[in-house]
C-alpha positions as semicolon CSV with decimal commas, in nm:
position;residue;x (nm);y (nm);z (nm)
1;M;0,507;5,324;1,864
2;S;0,868;5,392;1,763
3;T;0,952;5,738;1,632
4;D;1,293;5,634;1,493
5;L;1,279;5,719;1,122
6;D;1,614;5,578;1,011
7;A;1,519;5,223;0,910
8;Y;1,251;5,310;0,654
9;W;1,391;5,398;0,309
10;M;1,098;5,590;0,166
11;P;0,988;5,565;-0,201
12;F;0,992;5,868;-0,434
13;T;1,082;6,088;-0,136
14;A;1,358;6,331;-0,049
15;N;1,445;6,113;0,250
16;R;1,691;6,346;0,422
17;Q;1,463;6,646;0,398
18;F;1,160;6,447;0,514
19;K;1,330;6,302;0,818
20;K;1,439;6,647;0,933
21;A;1,076;6,765;0,928
22;P;0,849;6,460;0,889
23;R;0,491;6,483;0,768
24;L;0,308;6,198;0,941
25;F;-0,058;6,101;0,904
26;T;-0,228;5,888;1,167
27;Q;-0,593;5,886;1,059
28;A;-0,807;5,949;0,752
29;K;-1,180;6,002;0,708
30;G;-1,381;6,138;0,419
31;M;-1,187;6,418;0,252
32;Y;-0,931;6,465;0,529
33;F;-0,617;6,318;0,680
34;T;-0,522;6,380;1,041
35;T;-0,157;6,444;1,128
36;D;0,028;6,307;1,429
37;D;-0,024;6,640;1,604
38;G;-0,400;6,641;1,540
39;C;-0,423;6,880;1,244
40;Q;-0,671;6,823;0,960
41;V;-0,528;6,816;0,607
42;L;-0,758;6,824;0,303
43;D;-0,672;6,546;0,060
44;G;-0,639;6,720;-0,275
45;I;-0,490;6,418;-0,455
46;A;-0,710;6,121;-0,351
47;G;-0,423;5,975;-0,151
48;L;-0,211;5,909;-0,459
49;W;-0,471;5,920;-0,738
50;C;-0,641;5,619;-0,575
51;V;-0,884;5,698;-0,292
52;N;-1,169;5,786;-0,525
53;A;-1,450;5,721;-0,277
54;G;-1,281;5,910;0,006
55;H;-1,125;5,769;0,319
56;G;-1,260;5,541;0,587
57;R;-1,556;5,398;0,395
58;T;-1,742;5,164;0,631
59;K;-1,863;4,921;0,365
60;I;-1,509;4,863;0,239
61;T;-1,358;4,834;0,587
62;E;-1,616;4,580;0,697
63;A;-1,572;4,375;0,380
64;I;-1,198;4,349;0,444
65;Q;-1,256;4,252;0,808
66;R;-1,507;3,980;0,717
67;Q;-1,278;3,838;0,450
68;A;-0,975;3,830;0,680
69;A;-1,175;3,631;0,933
70;E;-1,322;3,397;0,669
71;M;-1,013;3,323;0,457
72;D;-0,692;3,521;0,465
73;F;-0,525;3,370;0,156
74;C;-0,599;3,141;-0,135
75;P;-0,327;3,014;-0,370
76;P;-0,391;3,168;-0,711
77;F;-0,208;2,904;-0,919
78;Q;-0,437;2,612;-1,009
79;M;-0,678;2,723;-0,733
80;A;-0,917;3,014;-0,685
81;H;-1,194;3,155;-0,468
82;P;-1,543;3,281;-0,560
83;K;-1,478;3,651;-0,507
84;A;-1,211;3,653;-0,781
85;F;-1,470;3,545;-1,038
86;A;-1,734;3,778;-0,898
87;L;-1,499;4,075;-0,917
88;A;-1,388;3,993;-1,271
89;E;-1,751;3,979;-1,381
90;K;-1,838;4,311;-1,215
91;V;-1,542;4,509;-1,347
92;A;-1,588;4,364;-1,696
93;A;-1,949;4,482;-1,684
94;I;-1,843;4,847;-1,650
95;A;-1,540;4,826;-1,882
96;P;-1,556;4,950;-2,242
97;A;-1,741;4,704;-2,464
98;G;-1,524;4,412;-2,568
99;L;-1,274;4,430;-2,281
100;N;-1,429;4,132;-2,107
101;R;-1,137;3,922;-1,984
102;V;-0,963;4,026;-1,660
103;F;-0,620;3,925;-1,528
104;F;-0,553;4,038;-1,169
105;T;-0,228;4,189;-1,041
106;N;-0,133;4,387;-0,731
107;S;-0,038;4,729;-0,865
108;G;-0,022;4,951;-1,169
109;S;0,341;4,857;-1,228
110;E;0,252;4,488;-1,232
111;S;-0,046;4,555;-1,459
112;V;0,182;4,723;-1,712
113;E;0,436;4,439;-1,704
114;T;0,151;4,194;-1,754
115;A;0,000;4,383;-2,047
116;L;0,337;4,413;-2,223
117;K;0,397;4,040;-2,186
118;M;0,045;3,964;-2,306
119;A;0,101;4,173;-2,617
120;I;0,427;4,005;-2,711
121;A;0,295;3,657;-2,629
122;Y;-0,025;3,720;-2,827
123;H;0,166;3,785;-3,148
124;R;0,395;3,489;-3,085
125;V;0,104;3,248;-3,031
126;R;-0,066;3,364;-3,349
127;G;0,248;3,306;-3,556
128;E;0,398;3,658;-3,566
129;G;0,683;3,606;-3,322
130;A;0,891;3,885;-3,479
131;R;0,652;4,139;-3,327
132;T;0,846;4,210;-3,007
133;R;0,907;4,585;-3,027
134;L;0,720;4,808;-2,781
135;I;0,639;5,175;-2,838
136;G;0,593;5,417;-2,548
137;R;0,573;5,794;-2,535
138;E;0,795;6,073;-2,409
139;R;0,697;6,183;-2,057
140;G;0,489;5,870;-2,016
141;Y;0,467;5,699;-1,676
142;H;0,398;5,327;-1,663
143;G;0,522;5,228;-1,319
144;V;0,867;5,145;-1,195
145;N;0,945;4,790;-1,303
146;F;1,190;4,739;-1,590
147;G;0,924;4,708;-1,857
148;G;0,737;5,010;-1,726
149;I;1,035;5,242;-1,711
150;S;1,154;5,116;-2,050
151;V;0,833;5,217;-2,226
152;G;0,797;5,515;-1,992
153;G;0,946;5,846;-2,088
154;I;1,016;6,036;-1,766
155;V;1,391;6,087;-1,778
156;A;1,445;6,111;-1,403
157;N;1,288;5,767;-1,355
158;R;1,516;5,608;-1,616
159;K;1,861;5,760;-1,600
160;M;1,982;5,599;-1,276
161;F;1,921;5,242;-1,387
162;G;2,142;5,201;-1,692
163;T;2,045;4,962;-1,968
164;L;1,671;4,901;-1,985
165;L;1,472;4,670;-2,213
166;G;1,588;4,660;-2,572
167;G;1,351;4,691;-2,863
168;V;1,168;4,994;-2,728
169;D;1,103;5,325;-2,902
170;H;0,909;5,638;-2,811
171;I;0,682;5,885;-2,986
172;R;0,645;6,252;-2,887
173;H;0,439;6,362;-2,591
174;T;0,134;6,577;-2,661
175;H;0,216;6,890;-2,463
176;D;0,227;7,201;-2,682
177;A;0,247;7,505;-2,456
178;A;0,291;7,746;-2,745
179;R;-0,048;7,660;-2,896
180;N;-0,245;7,514;-2,605
181;A;-0,152;7,703;-2,288
182;F;-0,448;7,753;-2,052
183;S;-0,671;7,522;-2,254
184;V;-1,002;7,437;-2,092
185;G;-1,055;7,063;-2,132
186;Q;-0,907;6,892;-2,439
187;P;-0,666;7,114;-2,635
188;A;-0,769;7,199;-2,989
189;N;-0,422;7,153;-3,139
190;G;-0,199;6,849;-3,165
191;A;-0,388;6,553;-3,313
192;E;-0,109;6,529;-3,568
193;F;0,136;6,424;-3,295
194;A;-0,014;6,076;-3,334
195;D;0,143;6,060;-3,679
196;D;0,480;6,018;-3,507
197;L;0,377;5,654;-3,478
198;E;0,379;5,622;-3,857
199;K;0,740;5,745;-3,859
200;V;0,843;5,483;-3,603
201;I;0,661;5,216;-3,801
202;A;0,843;5,323;-4,117
203;L;1,175;5,296;-3,931
204;H;1,123;4,953;-3,777
205;D;0,848;4,803;-3,998
206;A;0,509;4,711;-3,854
207;S;0,597;4,339;-3,864
208;T;0,836;4,396;-3,570
209;I;0,602;4,600;-3,346
210;A;0,384;4,432;-3,083
211;A;0,214;4,720;-2,907
212;V;0,187;5,090;-2,836
213;I;0,122;5,194;-2,476
214;V;-0,003;5,538;-2,370
215;E;-0,185;5,698;-2,081
216;P;-0,503;5,853;-2,222
217;V;-0,426;6,141;-1,986
218;A;-0,061;6,144;-1,881
219;G;-0,090;6,193;-1,506
220;S;0,237;6,164;-1,317
221;T;0,429;6,383;-1,561
222;G;0,196;6,674;-1,490
223;V;-0,150;6,608;-1,639
224;L;-0,098;6,619;-2,016
225;I;-0,439;6,602;-2,181
226;P;-0,478;6,444;-2,526
227;P;-0,555;6,691;-2,806
228;Q;-0,888;6,650;-2,979
229;G;-0,871;6,357;-3,222
230;Y;-0,532;6,233;-3,101
231;L;-0,641;5,906;-2,941
232;Q;-0,873;5,831;-3,230
233;R;-0,580;5,874;-3,469
234;L;-0,360;5,640;-3,262
235;R;-0,634;5,378;-3,275
236;E;-0,660;5,410;-3,655
237;I;-0,285;5,373;-3,706
238;C;-0,264;5,067;-3,479
239;D;-0,555;4,903;-3,660
240;K;-0,397;4,977;-3,997
241;H;-0,073;4,799;-3,903
242;G;-0,200;4,518;-3,678
243;I;-0,042;4,669;-3,365
244;L;-0,208;4,631;-3,025
245;L;-0,305;4,952;-2,845
246;I;-0,267;4,952;-2,466
247;F;-0,424;5,220;-2,249
248;D;-0,265;5,269;-1,909
249;E;-0,567;5,372;-1,702
250;V;-0,411;5,326;-1,359
251;I;-0,487;5,694;-1,287
252;T;-0,783;5,765;-1,516
253;G;-0,979;5,450;-1,435
254;F;-1,282;5,441;-1,207
255;G;-1,438;5,781;-1,250
256;R;-1,152;6,029;-1,261
257;L;-1,273;6,194;-1,583
258;G;-1,645;6,173;-1,506
259;S;-1,682;5,840;-1,690
260;P;-1,596;5,491;-1,563
261;F;-1,279;5,494;-1,777
262;A;-1,098;5,734;-2,007
263;A;-1,163;5,490;-2,291
264;T;-1,537;5,542;-2,247
265;H;-1,490;5,916;-2,197
266;F;-1,299;5,960;-2,523
267;G;-1,483;5,690;-2,716
268;V;-1,168;5,496;-2,803
269;T;-1,137;5,130;-2,702
270;P;-0,787;4,982;-2,665
271;D;-0,698;4,615;-2,704
272;L;-0,556;4,593;-2,351
273;M;-0,617;4,826;-2,058
274;T;-0,431;4,844;-1,728
275;V;-0,593;4,954;-1,402
276;A;-0,511;4,965;-1,030
277;K;-0,548;5,240;-0,764
278;G;-0,922;5,316;-0,778
279;I;-1,023;4,953;-0,824
280;S;-0,994;4,902;-0,447
281;N;-1,009;5,266;-0,336
282;G;-0,646;5,224;-0,233
283;C;-0,747;5,010;0,066
284;V;-0,567;4,688;-0,034
285;P;-0,312;4,668;-0,318
286;M;-0,491;4,557;-0,635
287;G;-0,454;4,588;-1,010
288;A;-0,582;4,429;-1,328
289;V;-0,542;4,403;-1,703
290;F;-0,852;4,403;-1,921
291;A;-0,818;4,217;-2,250
292;K;-1,039;4,171;-2,552
293;S;-1,179;3,819;-2,573
294;A;-1,001;3,768;-2,907
295;I;-0,666;3,819;-2,733
296;H;-0,759;3,587;-2,447
297;D;-0,900;3,319;-2,676
298;I;-0,589;3,289;-2,893
299;F;-0,411;3,144;-2,589
300;M;-0,684;2,886;-2,523
301;T;-0,551;2,625;-2,764
302;G;-0,339;2,313;-2,731
303;P;-0,366;2,047;-2,459
304;E;-0,601;2,153;-2,180
305;H;-0,362;2,054;-1,901
306;V;-0,093;2,299;-2,022
307;I;-0,065;2,646;-1,868
308;E;-0,162;2,880;-2,152
309;F;-0,001;3,202;-2,021
310;P;0,292;3,136;-1,784
311;H;0,264;3,452;-1,579
312;G;0,114;3,563;-1,249
313;Y;0,179;3,670;-0,892
314;T;0,150;3,503;-0,553
315;Y;-0,104;3,765;-0,456
316;S;-0,303;3,780;-0,782
317;A;-0,673;3,806;-0,689
318;H;-0,585;3,809;-0,319
319;P;-0,902;3,746;-0,116
320;L;-0,873;4,067;0,085
321;A;-0,808;4,272;-0,228
322;C;-1,108;4,117;-0,404
323;A;-1,330;4,183;-0,103
324;A;-1,214;4,544;-0,088
325;S;-1,265;4,590;-0,462
326;L;-1,616;4,440;-0,461
327;A;-1,715;4,672;-0,178
328;T;-1,552;4,964;-0,360
329;L;-1,756;4,895;-0,674
330;E;-2,071;4,877;-0,461
331;T;-1,984;5,212;-0,305
332;Y;-1,926;5,366;-0,646
333;A;-2,261;5,233;-0,768
334;D;-2,455;5,334;-0,456
335;E;-2,333;5,695;-0,480
336;G;-2,296;5,735;-0,856
337;L;-1,928;5,812;-0,814
338;L;-1,812;5,680;-1,151
339;T;-1,996;5,966;-1,321
340;R;-2,005;6,226;-1,040
341;G;-1,686;6,383;-1,173
342;A;-1,882;6,511;-1,473
343;K;-2,107;6,708;-1,237
344;M;-1,823;6,855;-1,034
345;A;-1,586;6,916;-1,328
346;P;-1,723;7,263;-1,421
347;V;-1,685;7,382;-1,061
348;F;-1,332;7,243;-1,044
349;E;-1,244;7,387;-1,384
350;H;-1,363;7,739;-1,298
351;A;-1,178;7,739;-0,967
352;L;-0,858;7,605;-1,117
353;H;-0,846;7,861;-1,399
354;S;-0,906;8,143;-1,151
355;L;-0,535;8,107;-1,068
356;R;-0,428;8,209;-1,417
357;E;-0,303;8,559;-1,335
358;L;-0,119;8,469;-1,015
359;P;0,260;8,496;-0,985
360;H;0,469;8,237;-1,171
361;V;0,171;8,052;-1,325
362;I;0,254;7,972;-1,690
363;D;-0,015;7,714;-1,773
364;I;-0,326;7,548;-1,632
365;R;-0,471;7,221;-1,761
366;N;-0,785;7,032;-1,663
367;I;-1,022;6,752;-1,755
368;G;-1,280;6,586;-1,531
369;L;-1,154;6,595;-1,173
370;V;-0,785;6,618;-1,254
371;G;-0,589;6,936;-1,312
372;A;-0,244;7,088;-1,318
373;I;-0,091;7,428;-1,250
374;E;0,244;7,469;-1,422
375;L;0,486;7,716;-1,266
376;E;0,784;7,911;-1,387
377;S;1,097;7,742;-1,253
378;I;1,348;7,917;-1,031
379;P;1,661;7,963;-1,244
380;G;1,913;7,695;-1,157
381;S;1,673;7,515;-0,920
382;P;1,411;7,326;-1,121
383;G;1,137;7,178;-0,906
384;K;1,217;7,387;-0,599
385;R;0,933;7,636;-0,644
386;A;0,667;7,367;-0,660
387;F;0,823;7,172;-0,373
388;D;0,824;7,482;-0,153
389;I;0,457;7,540;-0,240
390;F;0,380;7,176;-0,157
391;R;0,531;7,217;0,189
392;E;0,358;7,550;0,253
393;C;0,020;7,412;0,143
394;F;0,067;7,117;0,378
395;E;0,137;7,355;0,667
396;R;-0,187;7,536;0,577
397;G;-0,389;7,214;0,571
398;V;-0,403;7,110;0,204
399;L;-0,226;6,814;0,045
400;I;-0,121;6,865;-0,318
401;R;0,114;6,669;-0,544
402;T;0,403;6,808;-0,743
403;T;0,611;6,682;-1,032
404;G;0,892;6,910;-1,133
405;D;0,739;7,258;-1,118
406;I;0,385;7,137;-1,180
407;I;0,116;7,114;-0,913
408;A;-0,129;6,828;-0,973
409;L;-0,474;6,800;-0,818
410;S;-0,704;6,497;-0,825
411;P;-0,944;6,510;-0,529
412;P;-1,161;6,217;-0,420
413;L;-1,480;6,191;-0,624
414;I;-1,687;6,279;-0,316
415;V;-1,541;6,633;-0,327
416;E;-1,781;6,921;-0,264
417;E;-1,756;7,282;-0,378
418;S;-1,638;7,385;-0,030
419;H;-1,342;7,147;-0,056
420;I;-1,250;7,284;-0,398
421;D;-1,270;7,637;-0,260
422;Q;-1,044;7,543;0,032
423;A;-0,782;7,383;-0,192
424;I;-0,775;7,656;-0,455
425;S;-0,783;7,946;-0,209
426;T;-0,495;7,792;-0,015
427;I;-0,289;7,746;-0,332
428;A;-0,373;8,102;-0,436
429;D;-0,258;8,245;-0,103
430;V;0,068;8,050;-0,122
431;L;0,130;8,157;-0,482
432;K;0,074;8,520;-0,385
433;S;0,337;8,486;-0,114
434;Q;0,600;8,361;-0,359
435;R;0,876;8,597;-0,461
């Protein structure tokens, strides 16, 4: 196989640095990757928040192989295949009550675009076409398509691309280091941040606002956990003003918090919910939008031969993706993985907070099987400290993720205490070596 690295323009990667010292994986099994030189690397981030059942699961692999041999593709427009309906039924069965209509996509970014379009179209179909404004949140991450980065609030993902979607506003993020540093689980302070939405509504008027989109736990920006009562307050405000609430559960879906979804974990049901990643264990690209039946049904009017919602993708409900997802759900059910995080969370929490007194650590955050270690930045070189730690941890056999100067951890749900010990002890040793 070619070792020429020039042709591949890598996503979200420091390409020049990588190609000088590439980090190449060639195999993966269970909790570990294997590098091209045969070294084992513990997967501390579930691939990229997605490999919830661990790598190399036989049931999923065999399902993909059987499907590829049986039927490799089925056109999704005006045609379908049985596994698409079977998968929709199974995921709806574990979704929060009421979210019982499923539209398939191929990624989290596509799920977000779909949900935003659904929200705007929903209001238009029901006679409130002026409701086109979308409200996101500072530091939010909703993928990389134009809708997603418009409602997203990570500055580095937005600034290079000029004019984004119009009619978008943002409310504050929920991080409050002064009051909530080193919180264990949900922070006690900050529910009032939800009241920012009332200010935006007062500015634009509710009659112009279609939807609010938030991550229940903001993942890619560095694991920002909602303060107690915050999501409940958002739900109340949206209900008061007839605004749809969208939860982006691309990261939190499928067991990450110790419940099937963050919506079930926090007891707050949105009107639309986006998922991807864990739906197929990362094996084949797959995503979905869950909608309340009332939203779906409003489109089912007019002549029956007319397309009700003119939107979709060539690979929506792809046969291989559906086969992988069905086998993934079976694996989750067989091993109780959608709730296993609740069992392992106390072990993970204790280990993570043991790093509190180490050099340069200024905050630690955790919920379920996701956590973050925030570091003091090197003056004049933001992000460099965490990136150096990322590289050193990799050399020592542990894969972590960084965003700015924040280390994020989200191990596969099959993680054992020994794996947590390996990851945390490696991070601790690297932190101790920092100047």
